[in-house]
Tab-separated table of C-alpha atoms and ligand atoms in Angstrom:
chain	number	residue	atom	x	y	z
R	1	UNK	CA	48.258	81.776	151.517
R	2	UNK	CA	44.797	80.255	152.073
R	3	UNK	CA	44.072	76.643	151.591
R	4	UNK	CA	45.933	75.540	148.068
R	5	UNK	CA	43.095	75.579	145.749
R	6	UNK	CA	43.346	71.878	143.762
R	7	UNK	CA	43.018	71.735	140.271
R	8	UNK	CA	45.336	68.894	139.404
R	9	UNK	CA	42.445	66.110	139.130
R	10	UNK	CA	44.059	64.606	136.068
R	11	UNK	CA	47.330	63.653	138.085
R	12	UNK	CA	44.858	62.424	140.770
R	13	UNK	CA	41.471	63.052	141.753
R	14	UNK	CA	41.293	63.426	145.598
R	15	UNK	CA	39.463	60.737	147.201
R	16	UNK	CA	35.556	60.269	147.330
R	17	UNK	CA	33.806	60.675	150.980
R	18	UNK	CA	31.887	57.174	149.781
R	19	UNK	CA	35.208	55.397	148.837
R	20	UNK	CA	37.063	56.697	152.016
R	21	UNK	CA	34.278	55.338	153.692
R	22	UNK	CA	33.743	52.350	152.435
R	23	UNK	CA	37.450	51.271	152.077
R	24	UNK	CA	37.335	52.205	155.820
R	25	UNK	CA	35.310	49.895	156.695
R	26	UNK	CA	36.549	46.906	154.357
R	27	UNK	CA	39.848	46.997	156.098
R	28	UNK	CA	38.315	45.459	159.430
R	29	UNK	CA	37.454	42.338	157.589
R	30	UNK	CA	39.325	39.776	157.259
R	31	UNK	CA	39.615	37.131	154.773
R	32	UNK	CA	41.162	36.502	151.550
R	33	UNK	CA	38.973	36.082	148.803
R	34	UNK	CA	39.972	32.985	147.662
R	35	UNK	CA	39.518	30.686	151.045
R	36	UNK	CA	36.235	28.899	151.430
R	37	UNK	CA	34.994	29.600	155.268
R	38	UNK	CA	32.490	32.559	155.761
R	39	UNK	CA	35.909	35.474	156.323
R	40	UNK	CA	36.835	34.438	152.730
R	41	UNK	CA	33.333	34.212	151.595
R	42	UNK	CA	33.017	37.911	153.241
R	43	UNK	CA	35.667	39.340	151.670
R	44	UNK	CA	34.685	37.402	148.469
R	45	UNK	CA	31.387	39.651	148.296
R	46	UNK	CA	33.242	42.731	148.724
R	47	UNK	CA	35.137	41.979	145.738
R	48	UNK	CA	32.073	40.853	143.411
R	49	UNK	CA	30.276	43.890	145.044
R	50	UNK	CA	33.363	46.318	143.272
R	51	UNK	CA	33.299	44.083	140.316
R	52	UNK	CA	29.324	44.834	139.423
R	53	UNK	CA	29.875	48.749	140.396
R	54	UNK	CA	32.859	49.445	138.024
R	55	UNK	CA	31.518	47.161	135.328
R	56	UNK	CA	28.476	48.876	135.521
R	57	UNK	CA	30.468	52.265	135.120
R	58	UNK	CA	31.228	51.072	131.269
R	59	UNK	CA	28.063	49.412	130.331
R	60	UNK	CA	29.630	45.730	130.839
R	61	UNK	CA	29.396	42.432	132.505
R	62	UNK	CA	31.199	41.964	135.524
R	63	UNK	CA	32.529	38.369	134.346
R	64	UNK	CA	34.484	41.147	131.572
R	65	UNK	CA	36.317	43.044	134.443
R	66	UNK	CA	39.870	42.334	135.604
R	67	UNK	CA	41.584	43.996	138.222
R	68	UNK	CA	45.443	45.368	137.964
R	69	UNK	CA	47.334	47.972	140.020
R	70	UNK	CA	45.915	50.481	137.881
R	71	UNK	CA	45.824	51.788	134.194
R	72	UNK	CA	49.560	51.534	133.249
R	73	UNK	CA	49.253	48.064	133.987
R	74	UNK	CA	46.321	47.630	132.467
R	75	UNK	CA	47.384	49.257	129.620
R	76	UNK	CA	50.675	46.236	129.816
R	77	UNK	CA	48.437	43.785	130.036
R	78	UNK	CA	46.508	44.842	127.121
R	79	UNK	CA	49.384	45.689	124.585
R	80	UNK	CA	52.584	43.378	125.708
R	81	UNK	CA	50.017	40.683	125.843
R	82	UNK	CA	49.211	41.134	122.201
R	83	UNK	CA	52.284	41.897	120.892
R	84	UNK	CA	53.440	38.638	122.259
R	85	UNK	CA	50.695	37.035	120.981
R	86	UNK	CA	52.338	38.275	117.285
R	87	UNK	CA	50.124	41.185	116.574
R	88	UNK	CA	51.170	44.815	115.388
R	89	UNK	CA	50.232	47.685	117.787
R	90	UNK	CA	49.358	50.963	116.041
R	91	UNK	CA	48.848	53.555	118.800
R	92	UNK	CA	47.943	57.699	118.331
R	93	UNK	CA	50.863	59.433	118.200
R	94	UNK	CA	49.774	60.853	121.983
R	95	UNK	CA	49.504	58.221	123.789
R	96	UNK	CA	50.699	57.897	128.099
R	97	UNK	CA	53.469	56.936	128.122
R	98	UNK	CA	52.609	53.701	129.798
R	99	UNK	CA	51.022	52.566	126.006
R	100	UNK	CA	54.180	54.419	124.059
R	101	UNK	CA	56.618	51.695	126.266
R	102	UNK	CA	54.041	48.785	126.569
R	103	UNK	CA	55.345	46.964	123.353
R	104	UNK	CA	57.519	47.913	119.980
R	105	UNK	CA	54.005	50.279	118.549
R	106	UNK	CA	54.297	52.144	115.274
R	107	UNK	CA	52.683	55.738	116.143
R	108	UNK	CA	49.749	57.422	114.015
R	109	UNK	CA	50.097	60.698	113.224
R	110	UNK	CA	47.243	63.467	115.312
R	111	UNK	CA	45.648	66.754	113.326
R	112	UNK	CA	46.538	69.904	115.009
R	113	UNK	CA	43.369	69.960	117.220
R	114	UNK	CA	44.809	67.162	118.794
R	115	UNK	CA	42.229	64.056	117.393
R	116	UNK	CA	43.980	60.536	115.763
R	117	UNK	CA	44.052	61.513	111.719
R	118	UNK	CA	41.649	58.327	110.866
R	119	UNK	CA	42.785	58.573	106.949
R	120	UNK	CA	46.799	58.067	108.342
R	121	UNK	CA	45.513	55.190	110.654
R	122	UNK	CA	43.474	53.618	107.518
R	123	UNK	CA	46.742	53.738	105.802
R	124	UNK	CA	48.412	52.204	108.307
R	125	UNK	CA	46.134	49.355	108.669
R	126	UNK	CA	45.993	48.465	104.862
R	127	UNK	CA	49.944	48.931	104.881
R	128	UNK	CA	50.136	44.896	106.591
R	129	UNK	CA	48.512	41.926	106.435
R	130	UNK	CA	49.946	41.229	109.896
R	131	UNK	CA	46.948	41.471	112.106
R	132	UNK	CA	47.100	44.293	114.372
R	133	UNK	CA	46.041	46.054	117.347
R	134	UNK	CA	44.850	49.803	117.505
R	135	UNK	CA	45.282	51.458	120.891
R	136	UNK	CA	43.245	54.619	120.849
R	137	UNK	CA	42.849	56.593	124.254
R	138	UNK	CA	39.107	57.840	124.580
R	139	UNK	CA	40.331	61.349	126.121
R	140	UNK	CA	44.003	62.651	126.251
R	141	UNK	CA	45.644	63.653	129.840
R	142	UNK	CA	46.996	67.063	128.840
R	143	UNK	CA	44.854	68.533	126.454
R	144	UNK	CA	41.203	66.685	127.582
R	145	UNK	CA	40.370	65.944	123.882
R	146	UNK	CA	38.373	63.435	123.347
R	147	UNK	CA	39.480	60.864	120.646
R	148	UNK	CA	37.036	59.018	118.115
R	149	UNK	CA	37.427	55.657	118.784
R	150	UNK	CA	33.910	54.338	117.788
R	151	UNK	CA	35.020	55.348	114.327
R	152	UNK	CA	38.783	53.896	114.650
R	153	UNK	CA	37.065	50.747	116.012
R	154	UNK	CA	34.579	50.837	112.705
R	155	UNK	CA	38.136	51.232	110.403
R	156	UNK	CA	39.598	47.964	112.787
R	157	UNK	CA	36.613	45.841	112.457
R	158	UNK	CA	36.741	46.470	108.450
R	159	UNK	CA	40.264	45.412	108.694
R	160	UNK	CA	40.096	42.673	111.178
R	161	UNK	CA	42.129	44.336	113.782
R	162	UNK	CA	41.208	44.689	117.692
R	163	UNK	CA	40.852	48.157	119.214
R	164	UNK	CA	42.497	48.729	123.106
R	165	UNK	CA	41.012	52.112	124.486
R	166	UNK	CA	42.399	53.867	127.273
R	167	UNK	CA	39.483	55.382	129.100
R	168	UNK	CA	41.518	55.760	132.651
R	169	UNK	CA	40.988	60.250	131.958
R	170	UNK	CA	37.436	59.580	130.494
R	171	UNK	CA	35.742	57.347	132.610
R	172	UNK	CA	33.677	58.982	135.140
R	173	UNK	CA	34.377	62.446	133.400
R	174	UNK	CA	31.557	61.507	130.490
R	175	UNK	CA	29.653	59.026	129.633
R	176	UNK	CA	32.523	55.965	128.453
R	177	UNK	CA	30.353	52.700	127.398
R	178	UNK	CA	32.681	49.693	126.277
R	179	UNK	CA	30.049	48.334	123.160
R	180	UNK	CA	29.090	52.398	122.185
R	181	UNK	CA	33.322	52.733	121.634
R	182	UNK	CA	33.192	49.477	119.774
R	183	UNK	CA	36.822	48.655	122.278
R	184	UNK	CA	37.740	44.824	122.414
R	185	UNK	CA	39.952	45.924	125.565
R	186	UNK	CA	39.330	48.842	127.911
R	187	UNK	CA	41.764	50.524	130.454
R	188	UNK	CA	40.902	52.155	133.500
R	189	UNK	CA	42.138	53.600	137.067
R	190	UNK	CA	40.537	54.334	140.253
R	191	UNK	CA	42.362	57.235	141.342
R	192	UNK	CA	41.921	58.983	138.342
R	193	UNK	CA	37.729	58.954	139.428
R	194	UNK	CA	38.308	59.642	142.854
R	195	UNK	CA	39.012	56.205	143.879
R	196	UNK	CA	42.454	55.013	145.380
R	197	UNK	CA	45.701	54.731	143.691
R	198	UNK	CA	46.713	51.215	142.941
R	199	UNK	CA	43.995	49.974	141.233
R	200	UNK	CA	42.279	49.711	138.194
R	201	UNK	CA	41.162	47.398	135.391
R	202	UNK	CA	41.129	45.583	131.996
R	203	UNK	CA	37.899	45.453	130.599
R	204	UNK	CA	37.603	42.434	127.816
R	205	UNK	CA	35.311	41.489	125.627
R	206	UNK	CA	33.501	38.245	125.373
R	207	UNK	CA	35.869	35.942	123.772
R	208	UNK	CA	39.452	38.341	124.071
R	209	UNK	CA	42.302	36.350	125.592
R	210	UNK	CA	45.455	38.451	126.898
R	211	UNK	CA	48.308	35.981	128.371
R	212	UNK	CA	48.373	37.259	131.945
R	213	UNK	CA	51.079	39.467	132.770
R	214	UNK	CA	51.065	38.351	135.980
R	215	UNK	CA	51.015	34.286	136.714
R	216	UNK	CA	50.380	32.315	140.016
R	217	UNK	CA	47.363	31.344	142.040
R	218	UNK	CA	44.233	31.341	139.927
R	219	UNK	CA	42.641	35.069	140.540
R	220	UNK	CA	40.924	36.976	138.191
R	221	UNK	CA	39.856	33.366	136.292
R	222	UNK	CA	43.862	32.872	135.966
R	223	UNK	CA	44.334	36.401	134.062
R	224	UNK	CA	45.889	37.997	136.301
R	225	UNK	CA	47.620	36.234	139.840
R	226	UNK	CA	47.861	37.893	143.515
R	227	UNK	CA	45.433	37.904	146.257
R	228	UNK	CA	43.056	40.691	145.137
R	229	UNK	CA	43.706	44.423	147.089
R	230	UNK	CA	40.046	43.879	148.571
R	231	UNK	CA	39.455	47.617	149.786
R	232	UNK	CA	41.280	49.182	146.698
R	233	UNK	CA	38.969	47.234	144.984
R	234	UNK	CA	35.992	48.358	147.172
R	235	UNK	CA	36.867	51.598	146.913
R	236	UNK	CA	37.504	51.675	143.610
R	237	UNK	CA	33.752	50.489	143.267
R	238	UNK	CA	32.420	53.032	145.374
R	239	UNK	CA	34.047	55.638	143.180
R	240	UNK	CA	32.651	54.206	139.891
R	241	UNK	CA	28.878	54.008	141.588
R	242	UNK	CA	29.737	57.758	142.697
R	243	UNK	CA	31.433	58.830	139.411
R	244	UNK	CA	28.450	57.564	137.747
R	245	UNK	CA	25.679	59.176	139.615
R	246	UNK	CA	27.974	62.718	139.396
R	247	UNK	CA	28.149	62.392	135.560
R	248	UNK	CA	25.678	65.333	135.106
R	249	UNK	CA	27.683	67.675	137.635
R	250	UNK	CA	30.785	66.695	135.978
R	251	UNK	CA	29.114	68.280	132.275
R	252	UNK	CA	28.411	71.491	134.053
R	253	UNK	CA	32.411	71.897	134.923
R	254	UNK	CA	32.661	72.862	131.065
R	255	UNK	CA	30.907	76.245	131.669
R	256	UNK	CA	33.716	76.720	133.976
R	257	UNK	CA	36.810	75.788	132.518
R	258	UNK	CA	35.248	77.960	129.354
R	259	UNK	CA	34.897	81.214	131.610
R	260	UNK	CA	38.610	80.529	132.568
R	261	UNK	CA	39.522	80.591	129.053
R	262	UNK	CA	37.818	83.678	128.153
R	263	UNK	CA	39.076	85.319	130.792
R	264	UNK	CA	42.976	83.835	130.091
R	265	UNK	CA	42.097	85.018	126.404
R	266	UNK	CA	40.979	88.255	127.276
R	267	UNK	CA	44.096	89.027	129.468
R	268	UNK	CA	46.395	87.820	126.923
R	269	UNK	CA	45.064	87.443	123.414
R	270	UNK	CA	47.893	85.785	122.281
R	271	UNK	CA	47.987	82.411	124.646
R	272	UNK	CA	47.123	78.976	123.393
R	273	UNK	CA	44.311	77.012	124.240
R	274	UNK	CA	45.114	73.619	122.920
R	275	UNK	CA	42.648	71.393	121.700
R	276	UNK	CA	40.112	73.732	121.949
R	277	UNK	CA	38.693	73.252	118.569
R	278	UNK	CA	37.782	69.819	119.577
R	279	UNK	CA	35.345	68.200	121.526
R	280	UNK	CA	37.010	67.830	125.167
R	281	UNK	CA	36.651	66.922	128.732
R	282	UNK	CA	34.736	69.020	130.374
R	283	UNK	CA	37.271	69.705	133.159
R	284	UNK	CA	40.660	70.405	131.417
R	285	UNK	CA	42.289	73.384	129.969
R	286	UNK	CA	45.915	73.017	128.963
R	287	UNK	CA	46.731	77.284	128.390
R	288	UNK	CA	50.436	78.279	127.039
R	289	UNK	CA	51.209	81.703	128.378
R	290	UNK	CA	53.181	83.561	126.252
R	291	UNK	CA	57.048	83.962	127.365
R	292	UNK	CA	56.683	82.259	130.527
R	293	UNK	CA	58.249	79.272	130.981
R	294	UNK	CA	55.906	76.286	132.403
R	295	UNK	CA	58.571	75.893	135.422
R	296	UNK	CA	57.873	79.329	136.032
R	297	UNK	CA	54.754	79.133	136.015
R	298	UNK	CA	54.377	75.749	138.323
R	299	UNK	CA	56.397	77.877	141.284
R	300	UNK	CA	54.409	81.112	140.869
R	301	UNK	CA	51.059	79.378	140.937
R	302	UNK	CA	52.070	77.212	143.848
R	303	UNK	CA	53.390	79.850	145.745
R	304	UNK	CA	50.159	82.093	145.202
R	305	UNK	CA	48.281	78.962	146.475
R	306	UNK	CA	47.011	76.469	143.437
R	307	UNK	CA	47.912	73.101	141.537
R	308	UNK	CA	47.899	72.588	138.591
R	309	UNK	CA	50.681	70.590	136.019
R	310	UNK	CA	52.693	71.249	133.266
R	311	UNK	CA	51.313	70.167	129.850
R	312	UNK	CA	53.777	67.506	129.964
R	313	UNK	CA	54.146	65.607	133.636
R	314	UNK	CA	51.244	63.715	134.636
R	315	UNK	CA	53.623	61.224	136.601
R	316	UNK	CA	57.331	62.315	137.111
R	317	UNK	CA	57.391	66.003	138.410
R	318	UNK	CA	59.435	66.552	135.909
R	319	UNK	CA	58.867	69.477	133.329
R	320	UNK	CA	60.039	68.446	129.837
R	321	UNK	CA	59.033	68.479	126.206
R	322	UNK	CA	55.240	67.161	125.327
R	323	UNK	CA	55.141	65.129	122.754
R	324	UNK	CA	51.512	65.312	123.101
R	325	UNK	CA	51.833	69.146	122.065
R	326	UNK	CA	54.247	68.397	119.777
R	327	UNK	CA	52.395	65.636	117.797
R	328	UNK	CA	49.928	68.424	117.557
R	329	UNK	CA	52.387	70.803	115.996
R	330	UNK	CA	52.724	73.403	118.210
R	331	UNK	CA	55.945	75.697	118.311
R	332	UNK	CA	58.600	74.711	121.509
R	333	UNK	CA	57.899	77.912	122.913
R	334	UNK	CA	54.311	77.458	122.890
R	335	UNK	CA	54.760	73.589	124.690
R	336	UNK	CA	57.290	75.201	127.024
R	337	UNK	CA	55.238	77.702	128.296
R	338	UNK	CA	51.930	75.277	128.755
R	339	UNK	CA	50.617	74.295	132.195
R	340	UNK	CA	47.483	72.484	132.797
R	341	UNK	CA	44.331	72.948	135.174
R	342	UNK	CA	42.168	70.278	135.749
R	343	UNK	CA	39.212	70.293	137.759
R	344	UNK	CA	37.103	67.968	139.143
R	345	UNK	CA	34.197	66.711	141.806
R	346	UNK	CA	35.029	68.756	144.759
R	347	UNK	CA	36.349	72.211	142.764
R	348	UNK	CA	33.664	75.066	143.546
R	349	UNK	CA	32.821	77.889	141.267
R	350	UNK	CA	34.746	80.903	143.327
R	351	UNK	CA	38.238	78.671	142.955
R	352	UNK	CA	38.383	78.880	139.146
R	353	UNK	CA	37.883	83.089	139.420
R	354	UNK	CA	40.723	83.061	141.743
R	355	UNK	CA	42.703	80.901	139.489
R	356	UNK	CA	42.110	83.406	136.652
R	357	UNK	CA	42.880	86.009	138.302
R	358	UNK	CA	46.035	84.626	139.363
R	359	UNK	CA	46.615	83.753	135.777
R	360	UNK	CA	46.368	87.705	134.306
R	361	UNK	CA	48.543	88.651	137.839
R	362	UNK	CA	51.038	86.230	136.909
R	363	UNK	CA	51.157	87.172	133.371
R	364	UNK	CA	51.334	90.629	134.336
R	365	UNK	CA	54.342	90.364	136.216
R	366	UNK	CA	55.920	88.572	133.949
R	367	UNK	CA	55.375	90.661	131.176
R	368	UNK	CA	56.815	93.942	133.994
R	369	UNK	CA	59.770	91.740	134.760
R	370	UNK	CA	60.248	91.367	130.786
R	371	UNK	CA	60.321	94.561	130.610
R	372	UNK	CA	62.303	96.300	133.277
V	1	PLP	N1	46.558	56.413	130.991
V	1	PLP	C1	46.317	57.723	131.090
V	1	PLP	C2	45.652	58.426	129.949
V	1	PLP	C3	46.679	58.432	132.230
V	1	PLP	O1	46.453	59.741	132.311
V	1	PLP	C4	47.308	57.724	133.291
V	1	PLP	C5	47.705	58.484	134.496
V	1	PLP	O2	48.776	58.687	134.845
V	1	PLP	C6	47.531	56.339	133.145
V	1	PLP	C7	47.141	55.729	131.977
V	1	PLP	C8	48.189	55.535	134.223
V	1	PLP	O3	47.282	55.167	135.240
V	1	PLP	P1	47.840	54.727	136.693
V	1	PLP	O4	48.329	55.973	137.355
V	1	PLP	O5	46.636	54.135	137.369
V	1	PLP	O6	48.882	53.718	136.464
């Protein structure tokens, strides 16, 4: 085996040469952010600096930006805040899992191309006059389709509901602006963009209060205590700025992921491309091989040299059930047999031919083992 060939950028994207090298440099200064002499004042800047860059990433004001450890607490922030606060959270039925255990939520059924059904979420908003929250991701983890939140924010503004989005996959893949989704609160994560793990951010609008999650000292304008992680945050900014600039690139990964596909469809006529009816990422393809069990799978195409998931674990390792494939009504043998590839910044053109070819060889021997 060659160098492992990494197409796993959903689970992580591997870090950006600008936010290696600016978090680099960030950790020689000293200073916390929040003392008054020129080290504080220095490490102040770096912060503010990160601030504008990832606000800037989602079309807002930096004064709208605060930093967490990254999305799932973001995503905590956002919906036990809320629920505290006595609304009802209606979430699509394929959420992450950190916005299924956030707060008691009442799911909303998907179609079978994987998209929120709007009439079922309608329903459920007229069904209560108890004013509620919608949390709506912007693009799913395993499947890369992208959700229509400008039009489940339209439905919660006619029935005076707020709308969370979880942008932490779409950000930095396509174009994510916070007033063009029509969100109230926004999720994201740096090392989902190339950043570092361990950060990320709530995005508010003007005017949204969420009780902090996390009390003490007066960061973040007192929503959200601890001394800030300066070069996480600086790196995280980097990132967005580079993210940004690479949006373009990032479009062109769709001819590529679709020349996988026909050549995973041409192999085997009979695997599942999920979501593929919908619009989607660019860079994700979520394939169930027929009669080959994901675990399988996972060892065969790590042994021959590449990364990729299962449809289901984006954070444990483990390989069980999806509910995201299952809200979308597909068969267990179908969800038990689908892995993910996900590709990203740094994947190159020649990678995703040898990925397909280890595809049909896997599926061949598969089908010879089957057999014999
Ligand atoms: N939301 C989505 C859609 C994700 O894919 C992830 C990634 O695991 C998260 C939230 C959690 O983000 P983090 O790993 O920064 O906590």
């Amino acid at each position: 085996m060659t160098q492992a060939i990494y197409l796993d950028y959903n689970a992580t994207a591997p870090m950006r040469p600008e936010a290696r090298d600016a978090m680099v440099a960030a950790l020689s200064v000293t200073g916390n952010p929040s003392s008054v002499h020129g080290f504080g004042r220095a490490a102040r800047r770096l912060v503010e600096d990160g601030r504008e860059a990832v606000a800037a990433l989602v079309g807002v004001t930096p004064a709208q930006i605060v930093f967490t450890s990254g999305g799932t607490e973001a995503n905590a922030m956002a919906l036990a805040g809320l629920a505290a606060a006595g609304r009802r959270i209606l979430v699509s039925a394929i959420e992450h899992p950190s916005v299924l255990a956030a707060a008691v939520t009442e799911q909303v059924p998907v179609l079978a191309d994987g998209r929120i059904d709007l009439a079922a979420l309608e329903a459920a908003l007229a069904g209560s006059a108890q004013p509620a929250v919608i949390s709506l991701m912007a693009a799913n983890n395993e499947t890369g389709v992208i959700q229509p939140v400008a039009e489940a924010a339209a439905l919660a503004r006619r029935h005076h509901a707020l709308l969370h989005c979880d942008a932490v996959q779409a950000a930095g893949k396509i174009e994510v602006g916070f007033d063009a989704l029509g969100a109230d609160l926004l999720s994201l994560s740096a090392h989902k963009i190339g950043g570092p793990p361990g950060i990320g951010a709530l995005v508010l609008r003007e005017g949204v209060v969420v009780p902090p999650l996390i009390r003490g000292g007066g960061q973040e304008r007192s929503r959200r205590g601890g001394t800030e992680n300066v070069p996480g945050i600086v790196g995280f900014g980097a990132a967005a700025t580079a993210a940004q600039s690479g949006l373009a690139a990032f479009a062109g990964l769709a001819a590529w992921r679709d020349e996988l596909e026909n050549r995973v469809q041409e192999a085997c006529p009979s695997a599942t491309i999920f979501g593929r009816s919908a619009p989607r990422l660019p860079n994700t393809s979520c394939i169930a091989m027929p009669g080959v069990p994901a675990e399988t799978q996972l060892m065969g195409f790590d042994l021959a040299g590449f990364a990729v998931s299962s449809g289901s674990a984006c954070s444990s390792g483990k390989v069980a059930a999806s509910h995201v494939l299952k809200a979308m009504g597909a068969a267990n043998h179908q969800m038990g047999s689908a892995i993910r590839a996900s590709l990203g910044w740094d994947t190159r053109e020649p990678e995703i031919a040898a990925f397909a070819a280890a595809w049909d060889s896997l599926h061949r021997r598969a089908g010879a083992s089957a057999a014999a």
